[in-house]
PDB file of C-alpha atoms in Angstrom:
ATOM      1  CA  MET M 129       0.000   0.000   0.000  1.00 61.00           C
ATOM      2  CA  THR M 130       1.332   3.422  -0.981  1.00 71.00           C
ATOM      3  CA  LEU M 131       1.072   6.060   1.716  1.00 84.00           C
ATOM      4  CA  GLY M 132       0.162   9.565   0.604  1.00 90.00           C
ATOM      5  CA  ILE M 133       0.164  13.122   1.904  1.00 92.00           C
ATOM      6  CA  GLN M 134      -2.950  12.551   4.029  1.00 93.00           C
ATOM      7  CA  ASP M 135      -1.228   9.621   5.763  1.00 94.00           C
ATOM      8  CA  TRP M 136       1.867  11.814   6.227  1.00 94.00           C
ATOM      9  CA  GLU M 137      -0.207  14.529   7.887  1.00 95.00           C
ATOM     10  CA  GLU M 138      -1.987  12.004  10.103  1.00 95.00           C
ATOM     11  CA  TYR M 139       1.355  10.529  11.175  1.00 96.00           C
ATOM     12  CA  LEU M 140       2.740  13.923  12.203  1.00 96.00           C
ATOM     13  CA  ASN M 141      -0.515  14.901  13.919  1.00 96.00           C
ATOM     14  CA  SER M 142      -0.616  11.621  15.851  1.00 95.00           C
ATOM     15  CA  SER M 143       2.461  12.384  17.936  1.00 96.00           C
ATOM     16  CA  GLU M 144       1.748  13.359  21.520  1.00 96.00           C
ATOM     17  CA  TYR M 145       4.746  15.695  21.444  1.00 97.00           C
ATOM     18  CA  ILE M 146       4.507  17.512  18.096  1.00 97.00           C
ATOM     19  CA  GLU M 147       2.989  20.966  18.527  1.00 96.00           C
ATOM     20  CA  GLU M 148       3.434  22.247  14.942  1.00 95.00           C
ATOM     21  CA  TYR M 149       5.166  21.180  11.760  1.00 93.00           C
ATOM     22  CA  PHE M 150       6.238  23.036   8.630  1.00 90.00           C
ATOM     23  CA  GLU M 151       7.084  21.823   5.140  1.00 84.00           C
ATOM     24  CA  THR M 152       9.899  24.361   5.129  1.00 79.00           C
ATOM     25  CA  ALA M 153      11.878  24.668   8.349  1.00 76.00           C
ATOM     26  CA  PRO M 154      11.991  28.281   9.607  1.00 77.00           C
ATOM     27  CA  ASN M 155      15.322  30.080   9.271  1.00 70.00           C
ATOM     28  CA  HIS M 156      17.170  27.199   7.608  1.00 64.00           C
ATOM     29  CA  ASP M 157      20.069  28.236   5.377  1.00 55.00           C
ATOM     30  CA  LYS M 158      20.030  25.410   2.838  1.00 51.00           C
ATOM     31  CA  GLU M 159      18.371  25.302  -0.564  1.00 51.00           C
ATOM     32  CA  GLY M 160      15.233  23.220  -0.886  1.00 57.00           C
ATOM     33  CA  LYS M 161      12.657  22.373   1.730  1.00 74.00           C
ATOM     34  CA  ILE M 162      13.439  20.910   5.138  1.00 81.00           C
ATOM     35  CA  LEU M 163      10.723  19.584   7.431  1.00 89.00           C
ATOM     36  CA  GLY M 164      10.535  21.673  10.595  1.00 92.00           C
ATOM     37  CA  ILE M 165       8.869  20.368  13.758  1.00 95.00           C
ATOM     38  CA  LYS M 166       8.155  22.283  16.960  1.00 96.00           C
ATOM     39  CA  MET M 167       7.929  19.970  19.974  1.00 97.00           C
ATOM     40  CA  ASN M 168       5.813  20.813  23.017  1.00 96.00           C
ATOM     41  CA  GLY M 169       6.893  21.305  26.611  1.00 96.00           C
ATOM     42  CA  ASP M 170       6.077  17.716  27.598  1.00 97.00           C
ATOM     43  CA  PHE M 171       8.731  16.489  25.185  1.00 97.00           C
ATOM     44  CA  TYR M 172      11.408  18.773  26.601  1.00 97.00           C
ATOM     45  CA  ASN M 173      10.502  17.714  30.138  1.00 97.00           C
ATOM     46  CA  LEU M 174      11.775  14.238  29.228  1.00 97.00           C
ATOM     47  CA  ASP M 175      15.335  13.239  30.070  1.00 96.00           C
ATOM     48  CA  LEU M 176      17.794  13.702  27.177  1.00 96.00           C
ATOM     49  CA  ILE M 177      18.053   9.974  26.520  1.00 94.00           C
ATOM     50  CA  GLU M 178      14.247   9.731  26.403  1.00 95.00           C
ATOM     51  CA  GLN M 179      14.147  12.609  23.902  1.00 95.00           C
ATOM     52  CA  TYR M 180      16.833  10.885  21.838  1.00 92.00           C
ATOM     53  CA  LEU M 181      15.018   7.542  21.796  1.00 91.00           C
ATOM     54  CA  TYR M 182      11.659   9.054  20.954  1.00 94.00           C
ATOM     55  CA  ILE M 183      12.702  11.250  18.051  1.00 92.00           C
ATOM     56  CA  THR M 184      15.154   8.774  16.518  1.00 88.00           C
ATOM     57  CA  ASN M 185      12.551   5.990  16.590  1.00 88.00           C
ATOM     58  CA  TYR M 186       9.784   8.304  15.385  1.00 92.00           C
ATOM     59  CA  ILE M 187      11.808   9.819  12.543  1.00 89.00           C
ATOM     60  CA  SER M 188      13.346   6.467  11.531  1.00 84.00           C
ATOM     61  CA  GLU M 189       9.810   5.176  11.068  1.00 89.00           C
ATOM     62  CA  TYR M 190       8.922   8.376   9.206  1.00 91.00           C
ATOM     63  CA  TYR M 191      11.694   7.754   6.662  1.00 84.00           C
ATOM     64  CA  LYS M 192      10.524   4.184   6.125  1.00 85.00           C
ATOM     65  CA  LEU M 193       6.843   5.069   5.712  1.00 91.00           C
ATOM     66  CA  PHE M 194       6.976   8.165   3.525  1.00 90.00           C
ATOM     67  CA  PRO M 195       9.843   8.121   0.985  1.00 84.00           C
ATOM     68  CA  THR M 196       7.401   8.933  -1.837  1.00 87.00           C
ATOM     69  CA  VAL M 197       5.761  11.816   0.011  1.00 88.00           C
ATOM     70  CA  ILE M 198       9.143  13.212   1.029  1.00 83.00           C
ATOM     71  CA  GLN M 199      10.238  13.174  -2.598  1.00 79.00           C
ATOM     72  CA  ASP M 200       6.951  14.577  -3.935  1.00 83.00           C
ATOM     73  CA  LEU M 201       7.004  17.478  -1.468  1.00 83.00           C
ATOM     74  CA  ASP M 202      10.735  17.992  -2.131  1.00 76.00           C
ATOM     75  CA  ILE M 203      11.317  18.161   1.609  1.00 78.00           C
ATOM     76  CA  GLY M 204      14.504  16.144   1.545  1.00 69.00           C
ATOM     77  CA  TYR M 205      15.664  13.910   4.369  1.00 71.00           C
ATOM     78  CA  LEU M 206      16.590  16.539   6.934  1.00 78.00           C
ATOM     79  CA  VAL M 207      14.244  17.200   9.858  1.00 88.00           C
ATOM     80  CA  TYR M 208      14.737  20.197  12.153  1.00 90.00           C
ATOM     81  CA  ILE M 209      13.363  19.875  15.691  1.00 94.00           C
ATOM     82  CA  PHE M 210      12.711  23.220  17.397  1.00 95.00           C
ATOM     83  CA  LYS M 211      12.173  24.316  20.977  1.00 93.00           C
ATOM     84  CA  GLY M 212      10.411  27.624  21.576  1.00 87.00           C
ATOM     85  CA  GLU M 213      11.066  30.345  19.019  1.00 84.00           C
ATOM     86  CA  TYR M 214      12.140  29.273  15.537  1.00 83.00           C
ATOM     87  CA  VAL M 215      15.718  30.529  15.543  1.00 89.00           C
ATOM     88  CA  LEU M 216      18.061  27.544  15.730  1.00 90.00           C
ATOM     89  CA  PRO M 217      16.900  23.928  15.860  1.00 91.00           C
ATOM     90  CA  THR M 218      17.613  21.861  18.951  1.00 94.00           C
ATOM     91  CA  TYR M 219      18.070  18.671  16.937  1.00 93.00           C
ATOM     92  CA  VAL M 220      18.736  18.029  13.246  1.00 86.00           C
ATOM     93  CA  LEU M 221      17.939  14.543  11.967  1.00 84.00           C
ATOM     94  CA  GLY M 222      18.956  12.768   8.799  1.00 75.00           C
ATOM     95  CA  LYS M 223      18.791   9.139   7.728  1.00 66.00           C
ATOM     96  CA  GLY M 224      22.191   8.527   9.276  1.00 67.00           C
ATOM     97  CA  GLY M 225      21.966  10.198  12.649  1.00 77.00           C
ATOM     98  CA  ILE M 226      20.934  13.015  14.912  1.00 85.00           C
ATOM     99  CA  TYR M 227      22.829  16.264  15.420  1.00 85.00           C
ATOM    100  CA  LEU M 228      22.598  17.943  18.835  1.00 91.00           C
ATOM    101  CA  GLU M 229      22.971  21.512  17.634  1.00 89.00           C
ATOM    102  CA  ALA M 230      23.976  23.353  20.804  1.00 92.00           C
ATOM    103  CA  VAL M 231      26.687  20.910  21.864  1.00 90.00           C
ATOM    104  CA  ASN M 232      27.920  20.227  18.311  1.00 85.00           C
ATOM    105  CA  SER M 233      27.461  16.460  18.579  1.00 85.00           C
ATOM    106  CA  SER M 234      26.526  14.016  15.817  1.00 81.00           C
ATOM    107  CA  VAL M 235      25.196  10.633  16.986  1.00 83.00           C
ATOM    108  CA  HIS M 236      24.653   7.900  14.393  1.00 75.00           C
ATOM    109  CA  TYR M 237      21.623   5.658  14.723  1.00 66.00           C
ATOM    110  CA  VAL M 238      20.908   3.808  11.464  1.00 51.00           C
ATOM    111  CA  GLU M 239      19.349   0.467  12.392  1.00 48.00           C
ATOM    112  CA  SER M 240      19.910  -1.296   9.072  1.00 39.00           C
ATOM    113  CA  HIS M 241      23.713  -1.442   9.317  1.00 40.00           C
ATOM    114  CA  SER M 242      25.324  -4.812   9.634  1.00 36.00           C
ATOM    115  CA  HIS M 243      27.772  -3.655  12.303  1.00 46.00           C
ATOM    116  CA  GLU M 244      26.822  -3.896  15.958  1.00 54.00           C
ATOM    117  CA  TYR M 245      24.927  -1.015  17.492  1.00 61.00           C
ATOM    118  CA  ASN M 246      26.589  -0.150  20.800  1.00 73.00           C
ATOM    119  CA  PHE M 247      23.732   1.541  22.639  1.00 79.00           C
ATOM    120  CA  ASP M 248      25.576   1.615  25.982  1.00 82.00           C
ATOM    121  CA  VAL M 249      28.148   4.028  24.582  1.00 83.00           C
ATOM    122  CA  VAL M 250      25.445   6.224  23.022  1.00 84.00           C
ATOM    123  CA  SER M 251      23.405   6.182  26.215  1.00 87.00           C
ATOM    124  CA  ASP M 252      26.388   6.980  28.436  1.00 89.00           C
ATOM    125  CA  TYR M 253      27.419   9.841  26.164  1.00 90.00           C
ATOM    126  CA  ILE M 254      23.975  11.460  26.037  1.00 92.00           C
ATOM    127  CA  ASN M 255      23.358  10.947  29.756  1.00 92.00           C
ATOM    128  CA  GLY M 256      26.656  12.695  30.442  1.00 93.00           C
ATOM    129  CA  LEU M 257      25.558  15.872  28.663  1.00 94.00           C
ATOM    130  CA  SER M 258      24.017  18.871  30.377  1.00 95.00           C
ATOM    131  CA  LYS M 259      20.327  19.124  29.536  1.00 96.00           C
ATOM    132  CA  ASP M 260      20.387  22.889  29.969  1.00 95.00           C
ATOM    133  CA  GLU M 261      23.286  23.157  27.531  1.00 95.00           C
ATOM    134  CA  VAL M 262      21.710  20.864  24.923  1.00 96.00           C
ATOM    135  CA  LEU M 263      18.472  22.850  25.006  1.00 96.00           C
ATOM    136  CA  ASN M 264      19.902  26.377  25.236  1.00 94.00           C
ATOM    137  CA  GLY M 265      19.203  27.311  21.620  1.00 93.00           C
ATOM    138  CA  THR M 266      22.764  27.881  20.375  1.00 92.00           C
ATOM    139  CA  LYS M 267      24.843  26.313  17.599  1.00 86.00           C
ATOM    140  CA  ALA M 268      28.131  24.950  18.924  1.00 85.00           C
ATOM    141  CA  GLY M 269      27.836  27.479  21.754  1.00 89.00           C
ATOM    142  CA  LEU M 270      27.114  30.446  19.464  1.00 88.00           C
ATOM    143  CA  THR M 271      23.946  32.419  18.822  1.00 90.00           C
ATOM    144  CA  LYS M 272      22.630  32.508  15.258  1.00 85.00           C
ATOM    145  CA  GLU M 273      23.955  36.046  14.874  1.00 87.00           C
ATOM    146  CA  GLN M 274      27.429  34.997  16.022  1.00 86.00           C
ATOM    147  CA  TRP M 275      27.397  31.927  13.775  1.00 74.00           C
ATOM    148  CA  ASP M 276      26.283  33.956  10.750  1.00 74.00           C
ATOM    149  CA  LYS M 277      29.174  36.356  11.373  1.00 76.00           C
ATOM    150  CA  GLY M 278      31.574  33.424  11.071  1.00 70.00           C
ATOM    151  CA  GLU M 279      32.757  33.395  14.683  1.00 75.00           C
ATOM    152  CA  MET M 280      34.658  30.298  15.795  1.00 75.00           C
ATOM    153  CA  PRO M 281      32.496  27.694  17.576  1.00 77.00           C
ATOM    154  CA  VAL M 282      32.818  27.618  21.342  1.00 83.00           C
ATOM    155  CA  ILE M 283      32.306  23.842  21.476  1.00 84.00           C
ATOM    156  CA  ASN M 284      34.341  21.439  19.334  1.00 78.00           C
ATOM    157  CA  ALA M 285      32.526  18.772  17.321  1.00 75.00           C
ATOM    158  CA  THR M 286      31.953  15.220  18.540  1.00 81.00           C
ATOM    159  CA  THR M 287      30.837  12.206  16.496  1.00 77.00           C
ATOM    160  CA  VAL M 288      29.456   9.122  18.251  1.00 81.00           C
ATOM    161  CA  ARG M 289      29.316   6.147  15.906  1.00 70.00           C
ATOM    162  CA  THR M 290      27.073   3.115  16.231  1.00 66.00           C
ATOM    163  CA  SER M 291      30.160   0.942  16.699  1.00 68.00           C
ATOM    164  CA  GLY M 292      30.814   2.759  19.981  1.00 70.00           C
ATOM    165  CA  GLU M 293      33.686   4.852  18.637  1.00 73.00           C
ATOM    166  CA  ILE M 294      33.690   8.481  19.780  1.00 78.00           C
ATOM    167  CA  GLU M 295      35.592  11.013  17.674  1.00 71.00           C
ATOM    168  CA  PHE M 296      36.490  14.576  18.617  1.00 71.00           C
ATOM    169  CA  HIS M 297      37.118  17.238  15.968  1.00 58.00           C
ATOM    170  CA  GLY M 298      38.929  20.468  16.795  1.00 52.00           C
ATOM    171  CA  TYR M 299      38.886  23.771  14.938  1.00 40.00           C
ATOM    172  CA  THR M 300      42.408  24.385  13.700  1.00 31.00           C
ATOM    173  CA  GLY M 301      41.887  26.039  10.325  1.00 33.00           C
ATOM    174  CA  PHE M 302      41.995  24.147   7.029  1.00 31.00           C
ATOM    175  CA  GLU M 303      42.040  20.374   7.096  1.00 37.00           C
ATOM    176  CA  PRO M 304      44.272  18.575   4.578  1.00 36.00           C
ATOM    177  CA  ILE M 305      42.397  17.607   1.436  1.00 40.00           C
ATOM    178  CA  GLY M 306      42.783  13.907   2.205  1.00 45.00           C
ATOM    179  CA  GLU M 307      41.092  14.281   5.572  1.00 47.00           C
ATOM    180  CA  ILE M 308      38.121  16.029   3.991  1.00 50.00           C
ATOM    181  CA  SER M 309      37.788  13.290   1.376  1.00 48.00           C
ATOM    182  CA  ASN M 310      38.182  10.506   3.929  1.00 54.00           C
ATOM    183  CA  LEU M 311      35.562  12.061   6.198  1.00 52.00           C
ATOM    184  CA  LEU M 312      33.063  12.312   3.348  1.00 51.00           C
ATOM    185  CA  ALA M 313      33.715   8.722   2.306  1.00 51.00           C
ATOM    186  CA  GLU M 314      33.329   7.419   5.872  1.00 55.00           C
ATOM    187  CA  GLU M 315      30.055   9.273   6.353  1.00 50.00           C
ATOM    188  CA  ALA M 316      28.659   8.004   3.051  1.00 49.00           C
ATOM    189  CA  GLN M 317      29.555   4.418   3.940  1.00 52.00           C
ATOM    190  CA  GLU M 318      27.529   4.780   7.157  1.00 49.00           C
ATOM    191  CA  LEU M 319      24.329   4.909   5.089  1.00 45.00           C
ATOM    192  CA  ASP M 320      22.471   1.860   3.830  1.00 43.00           C
ATOM    193  CA  LYS M 321      22.335   2.050   0.034  1.00 42.00           C
ATOM    194  CA  SER M 322      21.395  -1.563  -0.749  1.00 38.00           C
ATOM    195  CA  ASP M 323      18.040  -0.604  -2.291  1.00 38.00           C
ATOM    196  CA  SER M 324      18.525  -0.053  -6.024  1.00 36.00           C
ATOM    197  CA  LEU M 325      15.311   1.994  -6.226  1.00 38.00           C
ATOM    198  CA  LEU M 326      16.359   4.785  -3.881  1.00 44.00           C
ATOM    199  CA  PRO M 327      14.943   8.258  -4.596  1.00 54.00           C
ATOM    200  CA  ASP M 328      17.128  11.086  -5.898  1.00 55.00           C
ATOM    201  CA  SER M 329      17.585  12.371  -2.355  1.00 56.00           C
ATOM    202  CA  GLU M 330      19.526   9.161  -1.640  1.00 65.00           C
ATOM    203  CA  THR M 331      22.291  10.041  -4.124  1.00 79.00           C
ATOM    204  CA  TYR M 332      25.805   9.843  -2.638  1.00 81.00           C
ATOM    205  CA  LEU M 333      29.125  10.650  -4.263  1.00 83.00           C
ATOM    206  CA  ASP M 334      31.296   7.928  -2.731  1.00 74.00           C
ATOM    207  CA  ASP M 335      32.770   5.511  -5.298  1.00 72.00           C
ATOM    208  CA  MET M 336      31.591   7.879  -8.046  1.00 83.00           C
ATOM    209  CA  THR M 337      33.882   9.178 -10.798  1.00 82.00           C
ATOM    210  CA  GLY M 338      33.296  11.683 -13.580  1.00 82.00           C
ATOM    211  CA  ASN M 339      31.805   8.965 -15.749  1.00 73.00           C
ATOM    212  CA  GLU M 340      29.007   8.457 -13.226  1.00 78.00           C
ATOM    213  CA  TRP M 341      28.699  12.175 -12.394  1.00 85.00           C
ATOM    214  CA  ILE M 342      27.897  13.238 -15.946  1.00 80.00           C
ATOM    215  CA  MET M 343      25.110  10.632 -16.104  1.00 75.00           C
ATOM    216  CA  LEU M 344      23.275  12.086 -13.080  1.00 79.00           C
ATOM    217  CA  SER M 345      20.195  14.253 -13.444  1.00 77.00           C
ATOM    218  CA  ASP M 346      20.331  17.832 -12.151  1.00 77.00           C
ATOM    219  CA  ASN M 347      18.231  16.746  -9.166  1.00 78.00           C
ATOM    220  CA  GLN M 348      20.556  13.836  -8.376  1.00 82.00           C
ATOM    221  CA  LYS M 349      23.593  16.119  -8.587  1.00 87.00           C
ATOM    222  CA  PHE M 350      21.954  18.534  -6.172  1.00 85.00           C
ATOM    223  CA  HIS M 351      21.149  15.822  -3.643  1.00 84.00           C
ATOM    224  CA  GLY M 352      24.552  14.158  -3.992  1.00 87.00           C
ATOM    225  CA  VAL M 353      26.368  17.410  -3.276  1.00 89.00           C
ATOM    226  CA  SER M 354      23.861  18.378  -0.567  1.00 85.00           C
ATOM    227  CA  ASN M 355      24.384  15.076   1.262  1.00 83.00           C
ATOM    228  CA  ALA M 356      28.168  15.517   1.126  1.00 86.00           C
ATOM    229  CA  LEU M 357      28.021  19.114   2.411  1.00 85.00           C
ATOM    230  CA  TYR M 358      25.595  18.129   5.155  1.00 80.00           C
ATOM    231  CA  HIS M 359      28.020  15.550   6.552  1.00 76.00           C
ATOM    232  CA  LEU M 360      30.849  18.072   6.420  1.00 77.00           C
ATOM    233  CA  ASP M 361      28.676  20.472   8.406  1.00 74.00           C
ATOM    234  CA  LEU M 362      27.947  17.814  11.017  1.00 71.00           C
ATOM    235  CA  ASN M 363      31.672  17.307  11.485  1.00 70.00           C
ATOM    236  CA  GLY M 364      32.630  20.904  12.069  1.00 71.00           C
ATOM    237  CA  PHE M 365      33.342  22.218   8.596  1.00 76.00           C
ATOM    238  CA  LYS M 366      31.855  25.531   7.500  1.00 79.00           C
ATOM    239  CA  VAL M 367      30.819  25.606   3.857  1.00 83.00           C
ATOM    240  CA  HIS M 368      30.705  29.099   2.385  1.00 81.00           C
ATOM    241  CA  GLU M 369      28.964  28.402  -0.931  1.00 80.00           C
ATOM    242  CA  THR M 370      25.724  26.823  -2.132  1.00 81.00           C
ATOM    243  CA  GLU M 371      25.198  23.390  -3.626  1.00 84.00           C
ATOM    244  CA  GLN M 372      24.891  24.986  -7.069  1.00 86.00           C
ATOM    245  CA  PHE M 373      28.379  26.486  -6.776  1.00 85.00           C
ATOM    246  CA  PHE M 374      29.890  23.032  -6.246  1.00 89.00           C
ATOM    247  CA  ILE M 375      27.677  21.441  -8.919  1.00 89.00           C
ATOM    248  CA  ASP M 376      28.883  23.985 -11.475  1.00 85.00           C
ATOM    249  CA  ALA M 377      32.477  23.466 -10.351  1.00 87.00           C
ATOM    250  CA  LEU M 378      32.201  19.667 -10.668  1.00 90.00           C
ATOM    251  CA  ASN M 379      30.561  20.004 -14.078  1.00 85.00           C
ATOM    252  CA  GLU M 380      33.508  22.139 -15.186  1.00 83.00           C
ATOM    253  CA  PHE M 381      36.037  19.800 -13.553  1.00 84.00           C
ATOM    254  CA  TYR M 382      34.711  16.824 -15.496  1.00 83.00           C
ATOM    255  CA  THR M 383      34.802  18.496 -18.921  1.00 77.00           C
ATOM    256  CA  ASP M 384      38.460  17.415 -19.189  1.00 70.00           C
ATOM    257  CA  SER M 385      38.885  13.759 -20.152  1.00 65.00           C
ATOM    258  CA  SER M 386      42.012  13.531 -17.996  1.00 71.00           C
ATOM    259  CA  THR M 387      39.960  14.104 -14.822  1.00 79.00           C
ATOM    260  CA  MET M 388      37.135  11.635 -15.512  1.00 78.00           C
ATOM    261  CA  SER M 389      38.664   8.911 -13.333  1.00 78.00           C
ATOM    262  CA  THR M 390      38.954  11.218 -10.295  1.00 85.00           C
ATOM    263  CA  ASN M 391      36.693  10.328  -7.382  1.00 84.00           C
ATOM    264  CA  ALA M 392      33.877  12.869  -6.987  1.00 88.00           C
ATOM    265  CA  LEU M 393      34.516  13.301  -3.259  1.00 85.00           C
ATOM    266  CA  ASP M 394      38.196  13.993  -3.887  1.00 84.00           C
ATOM    267  CA  ALA M 395      37.214  16.500  -6.574  1.00 87.00           C
ATOM    268  CA  LEU M 396      34.726  18.176  -4.235  1.00 89.00           C
ATOM    269  CA  ALA M 397      37.314  18.416  -1.458  1.00 83.00           C
ATOM    270  CA  SER M 398      39.894  19.805  -3.871  1.00 82.00           C
ATOM    271  CA  ILE M 399      37.458  22.447  -5.102  1.00 86.00           C
ATOM    272  CA  GLY M 400      36.603  23.420  -1.536  1.00 83.00           C
ATOM    273  CA  LYS M 401      40.235  23.695  -0.505  1.00 79.00           C
ATOM    274  CA  MET M 402      41.473  25.610  -3.559  1.00 77.00           C
ATOM    275  CA  SER M 403      38.532  28.029  -3.513  1.00 76.00           C
ATOM    276  CA  GLY M 404      38.609  28.536   0.252  1.00 76.00           C
ATOM    277  CA  THR M 405      34.935  27.616   0.465  1.00 82.00           C
ATOM    278  CA  MET M 406      35.378  24.799   3.017  1.00 83.00           C
ATOM    279  CA  THR M 407      36.955  25.764   6.328  1.00 79.00           C
ATOM    280  CA  LYS M 408      37.207  24.339   9.808  1.00 70.00           C
TER     281      LYS M 408
END
């Protein structure tokens, strides 16, 4: 049975914690639509681990139930969870994990991976965070105004992987091109891409060369670049240009036959480094 927009609306309205939802998240700075959800006070009265479990389970089910609706509405696979005024989201969710905006932490949660999910590590990490700090409405310790000005984050980035590995990322200027490429490749491999009928929003650039790039539709190129930039953002990189800038640059890069065998992630990282449009 195919679920439609009415089912999508009923699913969002059925939650005991969702106060409002928006097809375009307020104040987001990315092209395209992003689902925005405002949670009520009862949700934020829960312990952090209870909030984590509820929204990751709820949104994981959302992705499984409504891939067609998500594509038809052009919402994409990002969900912004807001508390109070719509300035900065408290949580950002994708198919691969949840980003705790204020404390600059990315926690992976994909259930379909073959590797073991180490919930004890995830639970211990989240329980060790300050609830007041997680819910204080900042981005890596900065207000939206400070972030938009390009001020350095107060809180360094942390990634908690489902394997139990915890990674810490500092802010020390430019990262070597190889580290950018490796990070993108690792993040892409975290996602389950076994379904050959994935929508355009499930386009990823890992293992892709110029030969594959030039065969993509404009929509697939947008989503492939958007997914790559999103994972850079989650890991502390600041991207100073739009998806279209990098699409145009990749299109130009692959007009030369000598570059066609270059991995798309390596090309993207090289473009970002040489143009100064990816910083950390």
